Amino acid sequence: MATERSRPTPVARVLRTCLHLLVAGLLVLVVARSAFADRGGDPAAVAAAASAMAAGYAGGPRLAAVRTSRRAAALWLALLAATWTGLLVATQDGVWLAFPLYFLELHLLGRRGGPVAVGLTAVAAIAAWSWHQQSFSLAASIGPLLGAAVATATVLGYQALYRESEERRRLIDELTAARADLAAAHHTAGVLAERERLAREIHDTLAQSLSSIQLLLRAAQRALPERTEAAAGYVEQARQAAQDNLDEARRFVRALTPPALDGDQLPVALERLCATTTAHSGLPVHLHLSGSPVRLPAAQEVALLRIAQSALGNTVRHAKASRAEVTLSYMEGEVALDVYDDGAGFDPAAVAGRSGGDAGGGGFGLPTMRARARALGGSFTVESAPGEGTALAVQLPVTAEAGA
């Protein structure tokens, strides 16, 4: 109760003001009836008792202890009850003050002590009325008892509504905090997903191209000084690879479609990739097309192109192959990409156990390719063995809207 009184709501403040006005009005009415009507009491005694009760009532709300301590509130109510008892002795009209006292007792003494104090106040009002009338009647007791019942129901109902409102406010605060936590978690997940996406993009484009540039420059270094024309060709290829890398870096900044797909369908981009790989590495790479090409969603075309880039990059760096074959198959409800080389091969289980998962050790390729395929609802498989070459297979579902 002390907590509730320390944070009064606007409704509580209005009710408190109304209660103050009710007490003041009833005291004035009691004094006026004693002075101007024949009520059988000494007007001076009535005025003195009413003044004492008014002073006691006015002093209580100004005491901080009454607002914060239930014991101090009980002592103030006891003093107020004593002044009220004096008013009851002076005039029977003092019974009217029982009604505002009910509200004070219920509000300040809580759900346990309040009803007990209300009952005692009602008994005192009935006894005082019967003493002034010099007889007891059941009809005379209905008023105090009915007032006590109405006051109890009103205060307890208001307190129940207040508790429900506080509980609703607490739940809203918890919901707001939970939404904030959820938004932060979504933000963190988005940041991690974007980091992973950028890592895949950098590995499949910039890292692969830089590896090709390194191979070309090594070849140019070996050709010098005897074969200057061959070295110049290697340097030109490295320069073109660097230009492609620059296009990719600018694409990261602009967040545009990959340059390899700008205005072209996937088969054309793969054909260009095979030709570029052959020119840079000397490894014969051929593209085979099966089925009728359809325009795929940009995310699927980008994923297939990046997987092909990563697979061919691994082949050039690690496989020691004499040829590589890339097959793009358009089938009913799905599209498949297969990359095969006749190189040294490897043990997929042993590679999966390493941190990188790349065929050459310490790379990032196989997990990245598998993640790209699974992110689009597809599958990714690797078949290889030492000395038997390597075959990568990717299948992605094709929706009905893809062709359109």
mmCIF file of N, CA, C and O in Angstrom, residues 230-303:
data_model
loop_
_atom_site.group_PDB
_atom_site.id
_atom_site.type_symbol
_atom_site.label_atom_id
_atom_site.label_comp_id
_atom_site.label_asym_id
_atom_site.label_seq_id
_atom_site.Cartn_x
_atom_site.Cartn_y
_atom_site.Cartn_z
ATOM 1 N N ALA A 230 56.836 -14.729 -74.212
ATOM 2 C CA ALA A 230 55.964 -15.540 -73.343
ATOM 3 C C ALA A 230 55.744 -14.843 -72.004
ATOM 4 O O ALA A 230 54.630 -14.816 -71.458
ATOM 5 N N ALA A 231 56.832 -14.254 -71.470
ATOM 6 C CA ALA A 231 56.685 -13.542 -70.199
ATOM 7 C C ALA A 231 55.743 -12.366 -70.344
ATOM 8 O O ALA A 231 54.921 -12.084 -69.450
ATOM 9 N N ALA A 232 55.845 -11.652 -71.480
ATOM 10 C CA ALA A 232 54.933 -10.526 -71.690
ATOM 11 C C ALA A 232 53.490 -10.996 -71.773
ATOM 12 O O ALA A 232 52.566 -10.323 -71.287
ATOM 13 N N GLY A 233 53.263 -12.144 -72.380
ATOM 14 C CA GLY A 233 51.901 -12.685 -72.439
ATOM 15 C C GLY A 233 51.359 -13.017 -71.062
ATOM 16 O O GLY A 233 50.195 -12.730 -70.744
ATOM 17 N N TYR A 234 52.229 -13.610 -70.228
ATOM 18 C CA TYR A 234 51.796 -13.909 -68.859
ATOM 19 C C TYR A 234 51.482 -12.631 -68.094
ATOM 20 O O TYR A 234 50.505 -12.557 -67.330
ATOM 21 N N VAL A 235 52.298 -11.616 -68.266
ATOM 22 C CA VAL A 235 52.070 -10.347 -67.571
ATOM 23 C C VAL A 235 50.767 -9.705 -68.036
ATOM 24 O O VAL A 235 49.999 -9.147 -67.240
ATOM 25 N N GLU A 236 50.468 -9.787 -69.346
ATOM 26 C CA GLU A 236 49.214 -9.233 -69.857
ATOM 27 C C GLU A 236 48.010 -9.972 -69.267
ATOM 28 O O GLU A 236 47.005 -9.363 -68.911
ATOM 29 N N GLN A 237 48.128 -11.296 -69.182
ATOM 30 C CA GLN A 237 47.039 -12.064 -68.572
ATOM 31 C C GLN A 237 46.866 -11.683 -67.093
ATOM 32 O O GLN A 237 45.744 -11.580 -66.590
ATOM 33 N N ALA A 238 47.989 -11.470 -66.411
ATOM 34 C CA ALA A 238 47.906 -11.058 -65.006
ATOM 35 C C ALA A 238 47.268 -9.679 -64.893
ATOM 36 O O ALA A 238 46.486 -9.403 -63.971
ATOM 37 N N ARG A 239 47.606 -8.782 -65.849
ATOM 38 C CA ARG A 239 47.003 -7.458 -65.832
ATOM 39 C C ARG A 239 45.495 -7.544 -66.030
ATOM 40 O O ARG A 239 44.718 -6.837 -65.362
ATOM 41 N N GLN A 240 45.043 -8.418 -66.966
ATOM 42 C CA GLN A 240 43.609 -8.583 -67.190
ATOM 43 C C GLN A 240 42.919 -9.169 -65.953
ATOM 44 O O GLN A 240 41.818 -8.760 -65.582
ATOM 45 N N ALA A 241 43.599 -10.112 -65.308
ATOM 46 C CA ALA A 241 43.032 -10.676 -64.073
ATOM 47 C C ALA A 241 42.925 -9.604 -62.993
ATOM 48 O O ALA A 241 41.954 -9.555 -62.225
ATOM 49 N N ALA A 242 43.923 -8.731 -62.925
ATOM 50 C CA ALA A 242 43.862 -7.642 -61.943
ATOM 51 C C ALA A 242 42.714 -6.688 -62.259
ATOM 52 O O ALA A 242 42.034 -6.184 -61.343
ATOM 53 N N GLN A 243 42.472 -6.445 -63.554
ATOM 54 C CA GLN A 243 41.343 -5.600 -63.931
ATOM 55 C C GLN A 243 40.021 -6.240 -63.519
ATOM 56 O O GLN A 243 39.114 -5.563 -63.016
ATOM 57 N N ASP A 244 39.937 -7.549 -63.740
ATOM 58 C CA ASP A 244 38.721 -8.251 -63.297
ATOM 59 C C ASP A 244 38.558 -8.141 -61.788
ATOM 60 O O ASP A 244 37.434 -7.959 -61.278
ATOM 61 N N ASN A 245 39.651 -8.263 -61.070
ATOM 62 C CA ASN A 245 39.584 -8.123 -59.614
ATOM 63 C C ASN A 245 39.121 -6.727 -59.217
ATOM 64 O O ASN A 245 38.355 -6.546 -58.261
ATOM 65 N N LEU A 246 39.586 -5.729 -59.947
ATOM 66 C CA LEU A 246 39.158 -4.368 -59.663
ATOM 67 C C LEU A 246 37.657 -4.211 -59.890
ATOM 68 O O LEU A 246 36.956 -3.549 -59.101
ATOM 69 N N ASP A 247 37.145 -4.837 -60.957
ATOM 70 C CA ASP A 247 35.695 -4.799 -61.193
ATOM 71 C C ASP A 247 34.932 -5.441 -60.045
ATOM 72 O O ASP A 247 33.889 -4.940 -59.610
ATOM 73 N N GLU A 248 35.458 -6.558 -59.539
ATOM 74 C CA GLU A 248 34.797 -7.233 -58.425
ATOM 75 C C GLU A 248 34.816 -6.356 -57.174
ATOM 76 O O GLU A 248 33.822 -6.253 -56.451
ATOM 77 N N ALA A 249 35.968 -5.718 -56.914
ATOM 78 C CA ALA A 249 36.056 -4.858 -55.729
ATOM 79 C C ALA A 249 35.086 -3.696 -55.830
ATOM 80 O O ALA A 249 34.429 -3.322 -54.843
ATOM 81 N N ARG A 250 34.951 -3.110 -57.010
ATOM 82 C CA ARG A 250 33.985 -2.034 -57.175
ATOM 83 C C ARG A 250 32.561 -2.537 -57.019
ATOM 84 O O ARG A 250 31.692 -1.822 -56.525
ATOM 85 N N ARG A 251 32.330 -3.749 -57.438
ATOM 86 C CA ARG A 251 30.997 -4.329 -57.274
ATOM 87 C C ARG A 251 30.642 -4.496 -55.790
ATOM 88 O O ARG A 251 29.494 -4.285 -55.387
ATOM 89 N N PHE A 252 31.634 -4.850 -54.965
ATOM 90 C CA PHE A 252 31.376 -4.937 -53.531
ATOM 91 C C PHE A 252 30.932 -3.589 -52.988
ATOM 92 O O PHE A 252 30.025 -3.491 -52.164
ATOM 93 N N VAL A 253 31.595 -2.539 -53.460
ATOM 94 C CA VAL A 253 31.270 -1.204 -52.968
ATOM 95 C C VAL A 253 29.890 -0.784 -53.442
ATOM 96 O O VAL A 253 29.088 -0.214 -52.699
ATOM 97 N N ARG A 254 29.584 -1.037 -54.683
ATOM 98 C CA ARG A 254 28.294 -0.615 -55.241
ATOM 99 C C ARG A 254 27.175 -1.591 -54.950
ATOM 100 O O ARG A 254 25.998 -1.265 -55.122
ATOM 101 N N ALA A 255 27.522 -2.819 -54.494
ATOM 102 C CA ALA A 255 26.525 -3.867 -54.229
ATOM 103 C C ALA A 255 25.670 -4.129 -55.458
ATOM 104 O O ALA A 255 24.445 -4.246 -55.383
ATOM 105 N N LEU A 256 26.333 -4.208 -56.628
ATOM 106 C CA LEU A 256 25.634 -4.471 -57.881
ATOM 107 C C LEU A 256 25.753 -5.943 -58.231
ATOM 108 O O LEU A 256 26.431 -6.725 -57.559
ATOM 109 N N THR A 257 25.096 -6.320 -59.351
ATOM 110 C CA THR A 257 25.202 -7.679 -59.857
ATOM 111 C C THR A 257 26.643 -7.948 -60.257
ATOM 112 O O THR A 257 27.327 -7.055 -60.740
ATOM 113 N N PRO A 258 27.133 -9.194 -60.093
ATOM 114 C CA PRO A 258 28.517 -9.483 -60.467
ATOM 115 C C PRO A 258 28.794 -9.124 -61.913
ATOM 116 O O PRO A 258 27.956 -9.368 -62.790
ATOM 117 N N PRO A 259 29.965 -8.543 -62.215
ATOM 118 C CA PRO A 259 30.267 -8.158 -63.591
ATOM 119 C C PRO A 259 30.195 -9.310 -64.568
ATOM 120 O O PRO A 259 29.827 -9.131 -65.727
ATOM 121 N N ALA A 260 30.519 -10.534 -64.108
ATOM 122 C CA ALA A 260 30.490 -11.678 -65.012
ATOM 123 C C ALA A 260 29.092 -11.992 -65.498
ATOM 124 O O ALA A 260 28.902 -12.712 -66.469
ATOM 125 N N LEU A 261 28.056 -11.467 -64.819
ATOM 126 C CA LEU A 261 26.680 -11.738 -65.225
ATOM 127 C C LEU A 261 25.986 -10.522 -65.795
ATOM 128 O O LEU A 261 24.806 -10.605 -66.136
ATOM 129 N N ASP A 262 26.636 -9.388 -65.852
ATOM 130 C CA ASP A 262 25.989 -8.169 -66.322
ATOM 131 C C ASP A 262 25.462 -8.361 -67.740
ATOM 132 O O ASP A 262 26.230 -8.492 -68.704
ATOM 133 N N GLY A 263 24.163 -8.398 -67.877
ATOM 134 C CA GLY A 263 23.537 -8.486 -69.193
ATOM 135 C C GLY A 263 23.616 -9.850 -69.838
ATOM 136 O O GLY A 263 23.123 -10.021 -70.961
ATOM 137 N N ASP A 264 24.219 -10.860 -69.207
ATOM 138 C CA ASP A 264 24.383 -12.177 -69.810
ATOM 139 C C ASP A 264 23.651 -13.220 -68.987
ATOM 140 O O ASP A 264 23.479 -13.083 -67.769
ATOM 141 N N GLN A 265 23.269 -14.304 -69.666
ATOM 142 C CA GLN A 265 22.733 -15.441 -68.959
ATOM 143 C C GLN A 265 23.867 -16.302 -68.433
ATOM 144 O O GLN A 265 25.036 -16.137 -68.805
ATOM 145 N N LEU A 266 23.510 -17.246 -67.557
ATOM 146 C CA LEU A 266 24.512 -18.074 -66.905
ATOM 147 C C LEU A 266 25.382 -18.858 -67.894
ATOM 148 O O LEU A 266 26.605 -18.917 -67.708
ATOM 149 N N PRO A 267 24.839 -19.483 -68.958
ATOM 150 C CA PRO A 267 25.714 -20.227 -69.892
ATOM 151 C C PRO A 267 26.795 -19.355 -70.506
ATOM 152 O O PRO A 267 27.951 -19.799 -70.654
ATOM 153 N N VAL A 268 26.461 -18.114 -70.862
ATOM 154 C CA VAL A 268 27.464 -17.225 -71.447
ATOM 155 C C VAL A 268 28.548 -16.902 -70.424
ATOM 156 O O VAL A 268 29.753 -16.883 -70.739
ATOM 157 N N ALA A 269 28.137 -16.637 -69.164
ATOM 158 C CA ALA A 269 29.120 -16.332 -68.124
ATOM 159 C C ALA A 269 30.022 -17.527 -67.852
ATOM 160 O O ALA A 269 31.237 -17.366 -67.652
ATOM 161 N N LEU A 270 29.472 -18.730 -67.847
ATOM 162 C CA LEU A 270 30.290 -19.927 -67.627
ATOM 163 C C LEU A 270 31.239 -20.158 -68.797
ATOM 164 O O LEU A 270 32.397 -20.587 -68.598
ATOM 165 N N GLU A 271 30.764 -19.914 -70.014
ATOM 166 C CA GLU A 271 31.639 -20.048 -71.179
ATOM 167 C C GLU A 271 32.825 -19.099 -71.075
ATOM 168 O O GLU A 271 33.988 -19.462 -71.354
ATOM 169 N N ARG A 272 32.553 -17.870 -70.657
ATOM 170 C CA ARG A 272 33.622 -16.907 -70.491
ATOM 171 C C ARG A 272 34.573 -17.333 -69.366
ATOM 172 O O ARG A 272 35.796 -17.149 -69.456
ATOM 173 N N LEU A 273 34.021 -17.880 -68.272
ATOM 174 C CA LEU A 273 34.861 -18.355 -67.175
ATOM 175 C C LEU A 273 35.789 -19.471 -67.635
ATOM 176 O O LEU A 273 36.978 -19.490 -67.283
ATOM 177 N N CYS A 274 35.256 -20.421 -68.414
ATOM 178 C CA CYS A 274 36.090 -21.521 -68.901
ATOM 179 C C CYS A 274 37.212 -21.004 -69.789
ATOM 180 O O CYS A 274 38.375 -21.437 -69.674
ATOM 181 N N ALA A 275 36.875 -20.071 -70.680
ATOM 182 C CA ALA A 275 37.900 -19.523 -71.574
ATOM 183 C C ALA A 275 38.952 -18.755 -70.780
ATOM 184 O O ALA A 275 40.167 -18.863 -71.062
ATOM 185 N N THR A 276 38.540 -17.977 -69.790
ATOM 186 C CA THR A 276 39.500 -17.218 -68.987
ATOM 187 C C THR A 276 40.407 -18.143 -68.198
ATOM 188 O O THR A 276 41.614 -17.909 -68.094
ATOM 189 N N THR A 277 39.824 -19.203 -67.623
ATOM 190 C CA THR A 277 40.641 -20.158 -66.868
ATOM 191 C C THR A 277 41.663 -20.829 -67.764
ATOM 192 O O THR A 277 42.833 -20.999 -67.378
ATOM 193 N N THR A 278 41.244 -21.202 -68.962
ATOM 194 C CA THR A 278 42.178 -21.827 -69.901
ATOM 195 C C THR A 278 43.294 -20.856 -70.278
ATOM 196 O O THR A 278 44.474 -21.226 -70.326
ATOM 197 N N ALA A 279 42.934 -19.606 -70.542
ATOM 198 C CA ALA A 279 43.940 -18.626 -70.948
ATOM 199 C C ALA A 279 44.932 -18.330 -69.827
ATOM 200 O O ALA A 279 46.130 -18.156 -70.070
ATOM 201 N N HIS A 280 44.458 -18.276 -68.581
ATOM 202 C CA HIS A 280 45.326 -17.915 -67.469
ATOM 203 C C HIS A 280 46.195 -19.073 -66.999
ATOM 204 O O HIS A 280 47.328 -18.848 -66.561
ATOM 205 N N SER A 281 45.659 -20.287 -67.034
ATOM 206 C CA SER A 281 46.370 -21.422 -66.452
ATOM 207 C C SER A 281 46.910 -22.405 -67.471
ATOM 208 O O SER A 281 47.775 -23.230 -67.139
ATOM 209 N N GLY A 282 46.399 -22.380 -68.703
ATOM 210 C CA GLY A 282 46.788 -23.366 -69.692
ATOM 211 C C GLY A 282 46.041 -24.678 -69.562
ATOM 212 O O GLY A 282 46.258 -25.608 -70.361
ATOM 213 N N LEU A 283 45.172 -24.801 -68.568
ATOM 214 C CA LEU A 283 44.387 -26.015 -68.380
ATOM 215 C C LEU A 283 43.179 -25.993 -69.320
ATOM 216 O O LEU A 283 42.383 -25.062 -69.257
ATOM 217 N N PRO A 284 43.027 -26.986 -70.180
ATOM 218 C CA PRO A 284 41.847 -27.026 -71.054
ATOM 219 C C PRO A 284 40.560 -27.211 -70.227
ATOM 220 O O PRO A 284 40.428 -28.189 -69.485
ATOM 221 N N VAL A 285 39.652 -26.278 -70.350
ATOM 222 C CA VAL A 285 38.371 -26.344 -69.641
ATOM 223 C C VAL A 285 37.263 -26.200 -70.673
ATOM 224 O O VAL A 285 37.267 -25.246 -71.469
ATOM 225 N N HIS A 286 36.326 -27.136 -70.693
ATOM 226 C CA HIS A 286 35.251 -27.135 -71.672
ATOM 227 C C HIS A 286 33.904 -27.069 -70.952
ATOM 228 O O HIS A 286 33.729 -27.670 -69.890
ATOM 229 N N LEU A 287 32.990 -26.348 -71.562
ATOM 230 C CA LEU A 287 31.622 -26.228 -71.037
ATOM 231 C C LEU A 287 30.687 -27.063 -71.883
ATOM 232 O O LEU A 287 30.708 -27.001 -73.119
ATOM 233 N N HIS A 288 29.828 -27.836 -71.198
ATOM 234 C CA HIS A 288 28.811 -28.641 -71.863
ATOM 235 C C HIS A 288 27.448 -28.178 -71.358
ATOM 236 O O HIS A 288 27.238 -28.043 -70.144
ATOM 237 N N LEU A 289 26.552 -27.979 -72.281
ATOM 238 C CA LEU A 289 25.212 -27.481 -71.951
ATOM 239 C C LEU A 289 24.188 -28.551 -72.270
ATOM 240 O O LEU A 289 24.193 -29.113 -73.376
ATOM 241 N N SER A 290 23.300 -28.839 -71.312
ATOM 242 C CA SER A 290 22.271 -29.851 -71.495
ATOM 243 C C SER A 290 20.913 -29.247 -71.184
ATOM 244 O O SER A 290 20.751 -28.555 -70.176
ATOM 245 N N GLY A 291 19.942 -29.501 -72.078
ATOM 246 C CA GLY A 291 18.608 -28.963 -71.873
ATOM 247 C C GLY A 291 18.472 -27.569 -72.436
ATOM 248 O O GLY A 291 19.411 -26.982 -72.972
ATOM 249 N N SER A 292 17.278 -27.028 -72.301
ATOM 250 C CA SER A 292 16.984 -25.689 -72.818
ATOM 251 C C SER A 292 17.230 -24.663 -71.727
ATOM 252 O O SER A 292 16.589 -24.708 -70.667
ATOM 253 N N PRO A 293 18.142 -23.721 -71.968
ATOM 254 C CA PRO A 293 18.441 -22.719 -70.930
ATOM 255 C C PRO A 293 17.212 -21.861 -70.619
ATOM 256 O O PRO A 293 16.448 -21.488 -71.505
ATOM 257 N N VAL A 294 17.033 -21.550 -69.345
ATOM 258 C CA VAL A 294 15.997 -20.626 -68.877
ATOM 259 C C VAL A 294 16.664 -19.593 -67.981
ATOM 260 O O VAL A 294 17.740 -19.833 -67.420
ATOM 261 N N ARG A 295 16.033 -18.452 -67.903
ATOM 262 C CA ARG A 295 16.570 -17.396 -67.050
ATOM 263 C C ARG A 295 16.274 -17.745 -65.588
ATOM 264 O O ARG A 295 15.114 -17.875 -65.189
ATOM 265 N N LEU A 296 17.317 -17.914 -64.808
ATOM 266 C CA LEU A 296 17.159 -18.255 -63.396
ATOM 267 C C LEU A 296 17.143 -16.984 -62.556
ATOM 268 O O LEU A 296 17.592 -15.922 -62.999
ATOM 269 N N PRO A 297 16.641 -17.088 -61.329
ATOM 270 C CA PRO A 297 16.766 -15.949 -60.418
ATOM 271 C C PRO A 297 18.227 -15.554 -60.238
ATOM 272 O O PRO A 297 19.132 -16.396 -60.312
ATOM 273 N N ALA A 298 18.463 -14.271 -60.029
ATOM 274 C CA ALA A 298 19.834 -13.771 -59.926
ATOM 275 C C ALA A 298 20.617 -14.490 -58.845
ATOM 276 O O ALA A 298 21.811 -14.796 -59.017
ATOM 277 N N ALA A 299 19.978 -14.801 -57.710
ATOM 278 C CA ALA A 299 20.694 -15.463 -56.617
ATOM 279 C C ALA A 299 21.198 -16.836 -57.042
ATOM 280 O O ALA A 299 22.320 -17.237 -56.689
ATOM 281 N N GLN A 300 20.394 -17.574 -57.831
ATOM 282 C CA GLN A 300 20.822 -18.895 -58.272
ATOM 283 C C GLN A 300 21.938 -18.797 -59.305
ATOM 284 O O GLN A 300 22.915 -19.557 -59.253
ATOM 285 N N GLU A 301 21.822 -17.876 -60.247
ATOM 286 C CA GLU A 301 22.869 -17.736 -61.252
ATOM 287 C C GLU A 301 24.187 -17.313 -60.620
ATOM 288 O O GLU A 301 25.256 -17.819 -60.979
ATOM 289 N N VAL A 302 24.122 -16.386 -59.666
ATOM 290 C CA VAL A 302 25.341 -15.949 -58.973
ATOM 291 C C VAL A 302 25.958 -17.114 -58.206
ATOM 292 O O VAL A 302 27.176 -17.342 -58.248
ATOM 293 N N ALA A 303 25.120 -17.891 -57.497
ATOM 294 C CA ALA A 303 25.643 -19.012 -56.714
ATOM 295 C C ALA A 303 26.309 -20.049 -57.609
ATOM 296 O O ALA A 303 27.413 -20.535 -57.307
#
